[in-house]
Amino acid sequence: MSFNFLTLTKDDILRLFAAFLLGIIVGITILNLLVGPQLDQLIFEKEELLSKIESQQTTLDKLEESLAEERKKVIQDLTIEIENKMDKHVKQELKKDIFEILKSLIGRDISKIDGKLLAQTLDGRIIIVEKKSYKLDFLWIVIQPDTTISFKIIEKK
């Protein structure tokens, strides 16, 4: 008596293996057709969000830079220029004395400084150096973070 209940031939095993592979391929194809559009939509949304983040980051950087510039609108440095030629030691003393008068400008908000009032206050002012009087003849002022003020000095006799 021959018992063929669980006996498989080589051809039967190959057919089962081929059917198994075909089932896997068909299953993956159906899964790809069902999930593919959703996956594509998710990839698209991810790229949109990344683009939006980059755009917002650029905007944020620009706004922070603008805010930093707004904060920098104070006088940070003060330069005194004297246009005429004179003894360098007297010129140095005059610059020092003028700086002492104007040093309170450093740290002030540029928008709150009245250039006309400043010019009127300085023009014609008398400064005494080494027992000699010098009259300030105000020429010009540039009010920005690095402020420059220029004078012509007239020696009073």
Short mmCIF file of N, CA and C in Angstrom, two decimals:
data_model
loop_
_atom_site.label_atom_id
_atom_site.label_comp_id
_atom_site.label_asym_id
_atom_site.label_seq_id
_atom_site.Cartn_x
_atom_site.Cartn_y
_atom_site.Cartn_z
N MET A 1 0.79 -1.13 0.00
CA MET A 1 0.00 0.00 0.00
C MET A 1 0.87 1.25 0.00
N SER A 2 0.59 2.07 -0.91
CA SER A 2 1.39 3.27 -1.05
C SER A 2 0.60 4.44 -0.44
N PHE A 3 1.31 5.17 0.31
CA PHE A 3 0.71 6.26 1.05
C PHE A 3 1.20 7.58 0.45
N ASN A 4 0.35 8.30 -0.32
CA ASN A 4 0.73 9.53 -1.02
C ASN A 4 0.10 10.80 -0.42
N PHE A 5 -0.24 10.71 0.83
CA PHE A 5 -0.94 11.82 1.44
C PHE A 5 -0.10 13.10 1.54
N LEU A 6 1.10 13.05 2.04
CA LEU A 6 1.94 14.21 2.21
C LEU A 6 3.17 14.16 1.31
N THR A 7 3.09 13.43 0.32
CA THR A 7 4.23 13.33 -0.56
C THR A 7 4.09 14.37 -1.66
N LEU A 8 5.16 15.19 -1.78
CA LEU A 8 5.15 16.22 -2.81
C LEU A 8 6.33 15.98 -3.74
N THR A 9 6.02 16.15 -4.97
CA THR A 9 7.09 15.98 -5.95
C THR A 9 7.78 17.32 -6.14
N LYS A 10 8.85 17.25 -6.86
CA LYS A 10 9.61 18.47 -7.13
C LYS A 10 8.76 19.49 -7.89
N ASP A 11 7.98 19.04 -8.83
CA ASP A 11 7.09 19.93 -9.60
C ASP A 11 6.04 20.56 -8.69
N ASP A 12 5.51 19.78 -7.73
CA ASP A 12 4.50 20.33 -6.82
C ASP A 12 5.12 21.43 -5.93
N ILE A 13 6.34 21.21 -5.47
CA ILE A 13 7.02 22.20 -4.62
C ILE A 13 7.28 23.47 -5.43
N LEU A 14 7.72 23.33 -6.68
CA LEU A 14 7.97 24.49 -7.52
C LEU A 14 6.68 25.26 -7.79
N ARG A 15 5.55 24.55 -8.01
CA ARG A 15 4.27 25.21 -8.22
C ARG A 15 3.83 25.97 -6.98
N LEU A 16 3.98 25.35 -5.80
CA LEU A 16 3.63 26.02 -4.55
C LEU A 16 4.50 27.26 -4.33
N PHE A 17 5.79 27.11 -4.59
CA PHE A 17 6.72 28.24 -4.43
C PHE A 17 6.37 29.36 -5.41
N ALA A 18 6.04 29.01 -6.68
CA ALA A 18 5.67 30.00 -7.68
C ALA A 18 4.36 30.68 -7.27
N ALA A 19 3.39 29.92 -6.75
CA ALA A 19 2.12 30.50 -6.30
C ALA A 19 2.37 31.43 -5.10
N PHE A 20 3.26 31.01 -4.20
CA PHE A 20 3.60 31.84 -3.05
C PHE A 20 4.24 33.16 -3.50
N LEU A 21 5.20 33.08 -4.42
CA LEU A 21 5.85 34.28 -4.96
C LEU A 21 4.85 35.16 -5.69
N LEU A 22 3.98 34.53 -6.48
CA LEU A 22 2.97 35.30 -7.20
C LEU A 22 2.03 35.99 -6.20
N GLY A 23 1.68 35.33 -5.12
CA GLY A 23 0.83 35.92 -4.08
C GLY A 23 1.52 37.12 -3.42
N ILE A 24 2.81 36.95 -3.15
CA ILE A 24 3.56 38.06 -2.54
C ILE A 24 3.60 39.24 -3.51
N ILE A 25 3.89 38.97 -4.77
CA ILE A 25 3.98 40.05 -5.77
C ILE A 25 2.63 40.74 -5.93
N VAL A 26 1.55 39.98 -6.03
CA VAL A 26 0.21 40.56 -6.18
C VAL A 26 -0.16 41.35 -4.92
N GLY A 27 0.17 40.83 -3.74
CA GLY A 27 -0.12 41.52 -2.48
C GLY A 27 0.63 42.85 -2.37
N ILE A 28 1.92 42.80 -2.72
CA ILE A 28 2.71 44.04 -2.67
C ILE A 28 2.18 45.05 -3.67
N THR A 29 1.79 44.58 -4.86
CA THR A 29 1.26 45.48 -5.88
C THR A 29 -0.04 46.13 -5.41
N ILE A 30 -0.94 45.34 -4.83
CA ILE A 30 -2.21 45.88 -4.33
C ILE A 30 -1.95 46.87 -3.18
N LEU A 31 -1.02 46.50 -2.29
CA LEU A 31 -0.67 47.37 -1.17
C LEU A 31 -0.07 48.69 -1.68
N ASN A 32 0.78 48.59 -2.68
CA ASN A 32 1.39 49.78 -3.28
C ASN A 32 0.33 50.66 -3.93
N LEU A 33 -0.65 50.04 -4.62
CA LEU A 33 -1.72 50.82 -5.24
C LEU A 33 -2.61 51.49 -4.21
N LEU A 34 -2.82 50.85 -3.07
CA LEU A 34 -3.66 51.43 -2.03
C LEU A 34 -2.92 52.49 -1.20
N VAL A 35 -1.67 52.23 -0.86
CA VAL A 35 -0.91 53.11 0.03
C VAL A 35 -0.12 54.16 -0.75
N GLY A 36 0.20 53.89 -2.00
CA GLY A 36 1.03 54.79 -2.81
C GLY A 36 0.54 56.22 -2.87
N PRO A 37 -0.74 56.44 -3.22
CA PRO A 37 -1.24 57.82 -3.27
C PRO A 37 -1.16 58.54 -1.91
N GLN A 38 -1.45 57.81 -0.83
CA GLN A 38 -1.34 58.42 0.50
C GLN A 38 0.12 58.77 0.82
N LEU A 39 1.03 57.87 0.47
CA LEU A 39 2.44 58.10 0.69
C LEU A 39 2.92 59.30 -0.14
N ASP A 40 2.46 59.37 -1.36
CA ASP A 40 2.80 60.49 -2.23
C ASP A 40 2.29 61.80 -1.63
N GLN A 41 1.05 61.79 -1.13
CA GLN A 41 0.48 62.98 -0.50
C GLN A 41 1.27 63.38 0.74
N LEU A 42 1.68 62.41 1.54
CA LEU A 42 2.47 62.71 2.74
C LEU A 42 3.83 63.30 2.38
N ILE A 43 4.46 62.79 1.36
CA ILE A 43 5.75 63.33 0.92
C ILE A 43 5.57 64.76 0.43
N PHE A 44 4.48 65.01 -0.33
CA PHE A 44 4.20 66.35 -0.82
C PHE A 44 3.99 67.33 0.34
N GLU A 45 3.18 66.92 1.33
CA GLU A 45 2.92 67.77 2.49
C GLU A 45 4.19 68.02 3.30
N LYS A 46 5.04 67.02 3.41
CA LYS A 46 6.31 67.18 4.13
C LYS A 46 7.17 68.24 3.44
N GLU A 47 7.26 68.17 2.11
CA GLU A 47 8.05 69.15 1.37
C GLU A 47 7.45 70.56 1.49
N GLU A 48 6.12 70.63 1.47
CA GLU A 48 5.45 71.92 1.65
C GLU A 48 5.77 72.51 3.02
N LEU A 49 5.71 71.68 4.05
CA LEU A 49 6.00 72.16 5.40
C LEU A 49 7.47 72.56 5.55
N LEU A 50 8.38 71.80 4.94
CA LEU A 50 9.79 72.17 4.98
C LEU A 50 10.03 73.50 4.28
N SER A 51 9.33 73.70 3.17
CA SER A 51 9.44 74.96 2.44
C SER A 51 8.89 76.11 3.29
N LYS A 52 7.77 75.87 3.96
CA LYS A 52 7.17 76.89 4.81
C LYS A 52 8.09 77.22 5.99
N ILE A 53 8.71 76.20 6.58
CA ILE A 53 9.64 76.42 7.69
C ILE A 53 10.82 77.25 7.23
N GLU A 54 11.37 76.93 6.06
CA GLU A 54 12.51 77.68 5.54
C GLU A 54 12.12 79.14 5.29
N SER A 55 10.94 79.35 4.73
CA SER A 55 10.46 80.71 4.48
C SER A 55 10.27 81.47 5.78
N GLN A 56 9.67 80.85 6.76
CA GLN A 56 9.45 81.50 8.05
C GLN A 56 10.77 81.75 8.78
N GLN A 57 11.73 80.83 8.63
CA GLN A 57 13.04 81.02 9.26
C GLN A 57 13.75 82.22 8.65
N THR A 58 13.65 82.36 7.32
CA THR A 58 14.25 83.50 6.64
C THR A 58 13.60 84.80 7.12
N THR A 59 12.28 84.78 7.21
CA THR A 59 11.56 85.96 7.71
C THR A 59 11.96 86.29 9.14
N LEU A 60 12.06 85.27 9.97
CA LEU A 60 12.46 85.47 11.36
C LEU A 60 13.86 86.05 11.45
N ASP A 61 14.79 85.52 10.65
CA ASP A 61 16.16 86.04 10.64
C ASP A 61 16.19 87.50 10.23
N LYS A 62 15.40 87.85 9.19
CA LYS A 62 15.35 89.24 8.73
C LYS A 62 14.76 90.15 9.82
N LEU A 63 13.70 89.67 10.49
CA LEU A 63 13.08 90.47 11.55
C LEU A 63 14.03 90.64 12.73
N GLU A 64 14.76 89.59 13.10
CA GLU A 64 15.73 89.70 14.18
C GLU A 64 16.85 90.67 13.81
N GLU A 65 17.28 90.61 12.55
CA GLU A 65 18.32 91.52 12.08
C GLU A 65 17.81 92.96 12.12
N SER A 66 16.57 93.15 11.69
CA SER A 66 15.97 94.48 11.71
C SER A 66 15.83 94.98 13.14
N LEU A 67 15.42 94.11 14.04
CA LEU A 67 15.29 94.48 15.44
C LEU A 67 16.65 94.82 16.03
N ALA A 68 17.67 94.07 15.67
CA ALA A 68 19.02 94.37 16.15
C ALA A 68 19.49 95.72 15.63
N GLU A 69 19.14 96.04 14.38
CA GLU A 69 19.50 97.35 13.83
C GLU A 69 18.76 98.45 14.56
N GLU A 70 17.49 98.20 14.92
CA GLU A 70 16.74 99.20 15.67
C GLU A 70 17.39 99.46 17.02
N ARG A 71 17.89 98.40 17.63
CA ARG A 71 18.56 98.55 18.92
C ARG A 71 19.88 99.30 18.78
N LYS A 72 20.51 99.17 17.63
CA LYS A 72 21.81 99.80 17.42
C LYS A 72 21.69 101.28 17.07
N LYS A 73 20.51 101.83 17.05
CA LYS A 73 20.32 103.22 16.66
C LYS A 73 20.61 104.16 17.83
N VAL A 74 21.72 103.90 18.51
CA VAL A 74 22.20 104.81 19.55
C VAL A 74 23.60 105.23 19.18
N ILE A 75 24.04 106.34 19.71
CA ILE A 75 25.40 106.80 19.44
C ILE A 75 26.35 105.90 20.22
N GLN A 76 27.23 105.23 19.49
CA GLN A 76 28.18 104.31 20.11
C GLN A 76 29.58 104.90 20.18
N ASP A 77 29.89 105.81 19.29
CA ASP A 77 31.23 106.40 19.25
C ASP A 77 31.11 107.86 18.83
N LEU A 78 31.99 108.68 19.36
CA LEU A 78 31.96 110.11 19.07
C LEU A 78 33.34 110.54 18.62
N THR A 79 33.43 111.13 17.41
CA THR A 79 34.69 111.59 16.86
C THR A 79 34.62 113.10 16.70
N ILE A 80 35.65 113.77 17.20
CA ILE A 80 35.75 115.23 17.08
C ILE A 80 36.83 115.51 16.04
N GLU A 81 36.49 116.33 15.04
CA GLU A 81 37.47 116.72 14.02
C GLU A 81 37.68 118.23 14.09
N ILE A 82 38.94 118.62 13.99
CA ILE A 82 39.28 120.04 13.95
C ILE A 82 39.94 120.28 12.60
N GLU A 83 39.33 121.15 11.81
CA GLU A 83 39.73 121.33 10.41
C GLU A 83 41.01 122.13 10.21
N ASN A 84 41.28 123.12 11.05
CA ASN A 84 42.44 123.97 10.77
C ASN A 84 43.72 123.40 11.38
N LYS A 85 44.84 123.88 10.85
CA LYS A 85 46.14 123.42 11.32
C LYS A 85 46.55 124.25 12.52
N MET A 86 46.99 123.56 13.54
CA MET A 86 47.48 124.22 14.75
C MET A 86 48.39 123.25 15.48
N ASP A 87 48.98 123.70 16.56
CA ASP A 87 49.86 122.85 17.35
C ASP A 87 49.12 121.57 17.74
N LYS A 88 49.75 120.42 17.52
CA LYS A 88 49.07 119.14 17.76
C LYS A 88 48.71 118.95 19.23
N HIS A 89 49.48 119.52 20.16
CA HIS A 89 49.17 119.39 21.57
C HIS A 89 47.94 120.22 21.95
N VAL A 90 47.85 121.40 21.40
CA VAL A 90 46.67 122.25 21.64
C VAL A 90 45.45 121.60 21.01
N LYS A 91 45.62 121.07 19.81
CA LYS A 91 44.52 120.40 19.11
C LYS A 91 44.03 119.21 19.94
N GLN A 92 44.98 118.46 20.49
CA GLN A 92 44.63 117.30 21.32
C GLN A 92 43.85 117.74 22.57
N GLU A 93 44.28 118.80 23.21
CA GLU A 93 43.58 119.32 24.39
C GLU A 93 42.18 119.81 24.03
N LEU A 94 42.08 120.50 22.89
CA LEU A 94 40.76 120.98 22.45
C LEU A 94 39.82 119.80 22.19
N LYS A 95 40.33 118.78 21.52
CA LYS A 95 39.50 117.60 21.25
C LYS A 95 39.05 116.96 22.57
N LYS A 96 39.96 116.88 23.53
CA LYS A 96 39.63 116.29 24.82
C LYS A 96 38.56 117.11 25.54
N ASP A 97 38.70 118.43 25.54
CA ASP A 97 37.72 119.28 26.20
C ASP A 97 36.36 119.23 25.51
N ILE A 98 36.36 119.23 24.18
CA ILE A 98 35.09 119.14 23.43
C ILE A 98 34.44 117.79 23.69
N PHE A 99 35.25 116.72 23.75
CA PHE A 99 34.71 115.39 24.04
C PHE A 99 34.08 115.36 25.43
N GLU A 100 34.69 116.00 26.39
CA GLU A 100 34.13 116.06 27.74
C GLU A 100 32.75 116.72 27.73
N ILE A 101 32.60 117.75 26.90
CA ILE A 101 31.32 118.45 26.80
C ILE A 101 30.27 117.53 26.16
N LEU A 102 30.68 116.74 25.17
CA LEU A 102 29.73 115.96 24.37
C LEU A 102 29.60 114.49 24.76
N LYS A 103 30.37 114.03 25.73
CA LYS A 103 30.38 112.59 26.03
C LYS A 103 29.02 112.06 26.49
N SER A 104 28.15 112.93 26.97
CA SER A 104 26.81 112.48 27.39
C SER A 104 25.96 112.02 26.19
N LEU A 105 26.39 112.34 24.97
CA LEU A 105 25.66 111.88 23.78
C LEU A 105 25.81 110.37 23.57
N ILE A 106 26.92 109.80 24.02
CA ILE A 106 27.17 108.37 23.81
C ILE A 106 26.11 107.56 24.56
N GLY A 107 25.47 106.66 23.85
CA GLY A 107 24.42 105.82 24.41
C GLY A 107 23.03 106.39 24.23
N ARG A 108 22.92 107.60 23.74
CA ARG A 108 21.59 108.20 23.51
C ARG A 108 21.01 107.72 22.19
N ASP A 109 19.68 107.67 22.17
CA ASP A 109 18.95 107.28 20.97
C ASP A 109 19.12 108.37 19.91
N ILE A 110 19.52 107.97 18.72
CA ILE A 110 19.79 108.91 17.63
C ILE A 110 18.55 109.73 17.29
N SER A 111 17.38 109.10 17.31
CA SER A 111 16.16 109.81 16.93
C SER A 111 15.77 110.90 17.92
N LYS A 112 16.34 110.86 19.12
CA LYS A 112 15.97 111.86 20.14
C LYS A 112 16.99 112.99 20.24
N ILE A 113 17.97 113.02 19.35
CA ILE A 113 18.99 114.07 19.38
C ILE A 113 18.60 115.16 18.39
N ASP A 114 18.57 116.40 18.86
CA ASP A 114 18.25 117.54 18.01
C ASP A 114 19.57 118.14 17.51
N GLY A 115 19.89 117.89 16.25
CA GLY A 115 21.14 118.36 15.67
C GLY A 115 21.24 119.87 15.63
N LYS A 116 20.14 120.57 15.36
CA LYS A 116 20.15 122.04 15.32
C LYS A 116 20.47 122.62 16.69
N LEU A 117 19.83 122.09 17.71
CA LEU A 117 20.08 122.56 19.06
C LEU A 117 21.53 122.30 19.46
N LEU A 118 22.03 121.14 19.11
CA LEU A 118 23.42 120.80 19.39
C LEU A 118 24.37 121.76 18.69
N ALA A 119 24.10 122.04 17.42
CA ALA A 119 24.94 122.97 16.65
C ALA A 119 24.90 124.37 17.26
N GLN A 120 23.71 124.84 17.63
CA GLN A 120 23.59 126.18 18.22
C GLN A 120 24.30 126.26 19.57
N THR A 121 24.28 125.16 20.31
CA THR A 121 24.93 125.14 21.61
C THR A 121 26.45 125.19 21.48
N LEU A 122 26.97 124.52 20.47
CA LEU A 122 28.43 124.43 20.31
C LEU A 122 29.02 125.60 19.54
N ASP A 123 28.28 126.15 18.61
CA ASP A 123 28.82 127.22 17.76
C ASP A 123 29.09 128.47 18.59
N GLY A 124 30.32 128.95 18.50
CA GLY A 124 30.69 130.17 19.21
C GLY A 124 31.13 129.95 20.65
N ARG A 125 31.13 128.71 21.09
CA ARG A 125 31.53 128.41 22.47
C ARG A 125 33.03 128.68 22.64
N ILE A 126 33.44 129.18 23.80
CA ILE A 126 34.83 129.49 24.09
C ILE A 126 35.41 128.39 24.99
N ILE A 127 36.59 127.87 24.59
CA ILE A 127 37.29 126.87 25.40
C ILE A 127 38.69 127.42 25.69
N ILE A 128 39.11 127.29 26.93
CA ILE A 128 40.41 127.81 27.34
C ILE A 128 41.39 126.64 27.48
N VAL A 129 42.50 126.74 26.73
CA VAL A 129 43.56 125.74 26.79
C VAL A 129 44.88 126.50 26.93
N GLU A 130 45.65 126.10 27.96
CA GLU A 130 46.96 126.71 28.23
C GLU A 130 46.86 128.24 28.30
N LYS A 131 45.88 128.71 29.03
CA LYS A 131 45.64 130.14 29.27
C LYS A 131 45.34 130.94 28.00
N LYS A 132 44.91 130.26 26.94
CA LYS A 132 44.51 130.94 25.70
C LYS A 132 43.06 130.56 25.42
N SER A 133 42.32 131.49 24.86
CA SER A 133 40.91 131.25 24.54
C SER A 133 40.78 130.84 23.07
N TYR A 134 39.93 129.83 22.86
CA TYR A 134 39.67 129.34 21.50
C TYR A 134 38.16 129.31 21.30
N LYS A 135 37.73 129.88 20.18
CA LYS A 135 36.31 129.92 19.86
C LYS A 135 36.00 128.77 18.89
N LEU A 136 34.94 128.02 19.20
CA LEU A 136 34.50 126.92 18.34
C LEU A 136 33.64 127.48 17.22
N ASP A 137 34.01 127.18 16.00
CA ASP A 137 33.19 127.54 14.85
C ASP A 137 32.64 126.22 14.31
N PHE A 138 31.39 125.94 14.65
CA PHE A 138 30.76 124.66 14.27
C PHE A 138 30.65 124.56 12.76
N LEU A 139 31.13 123.44 12.16
CA LEU A 139 31.03 123.25 10.71
C LEU A 139 29.92 122.27 10.35
N TRP A 140 30.02 121.03 10.83
CA TRP A 140 29.01 120.04 10.49
C TRP A 140 28.99 118.90 11.51
N ILE A 141 27.89 118.14 11.46
CA ILE A 141 27.74 116.98 12.35
C ILE A 141 27.07 115.85 11.56
N VAL A 142 27.53 114.66 11.79
CA VAL A 142 26.90 113.46 11.22
C VAL A 142 26.41 112.63 12.41
N ILE A 143 25.10 112.53 12.55
CA ILE A 143 24.53 111.80 13.68
C ILE A 143 24.14 110.41 13.21
N GLN A 144 24.89 109.44 13.66
CA GLN A 144 24.67 108.02 13.38
C GLN A 144 25.38 107.26 14.50
N PRO A 145 25.37 105.91 14.49
CA PRO A 145 26.05 105.21 15.59
C PRO A 145 27.51 105.67 15.79
N ASP A 146 28.23 105.98 14.74
CA ASP A 146 29.57 106.56 14.86
C ASP A 146 29.45 108.04 14.48
N THR A 147 29.15 108.86 15.46
CA THR A 147 28.90 110.29 15.23
C THR A 147 30.21 111.04 15.05
N THR A 148 30.21 111.96 14.09
CA THR A 148 31.37 112.81 13.84
C THR A 148 30.92 114.26 13.88
N ILE A 149 31.70 115.09 14.60
CA ILE A 149 31.41 116.52 14.69
C ILE A 149 32.67 117.25 14.27
N SER A 150 32.52 118.23 13.37
CA SER A 150 33.67 118.96 12.85
C SER A 150 33.60 120.43 13.23
N PHE A 151 34.76 120.96 13.61
CA PHE A 151 34.87 122.36 14.02
C PHE A 151 36.03 123.02 13.30
N LYS A 152 35.94 124.33 13.21
CA LYS A 152 37.07 125.17 12.84
C LYS A 152 37.33 125.99 14.10
N ILE A 153 38.57 126.05 14.50
CA ILE A 153 38.91 126.73 15.74
C ILE A 153 39.51 128.11 15.44
N ILE A 154 39.03 129.11 16.16
CA ILE A 154 39.54 130.47 16.00
C ILE A 154 40.17 130.88 17.33
N GLU A 155 41.45 131.24 17.28
CA GLU A 155 42.14 131.64 18.50
C GLU A 155 41.75 133.08 18.84
N LYS A 156 41.29 133.28 20.06
CA LYS A 156 40.89 134.62 20.50
C LYS A 156 42.12 135.29 21.13
N LYS A 157 42.34 136.55 20.79
CA LYS A 157 43.52 137.27 21.30
C LYS A 157 43.14 138.14 22.45
#
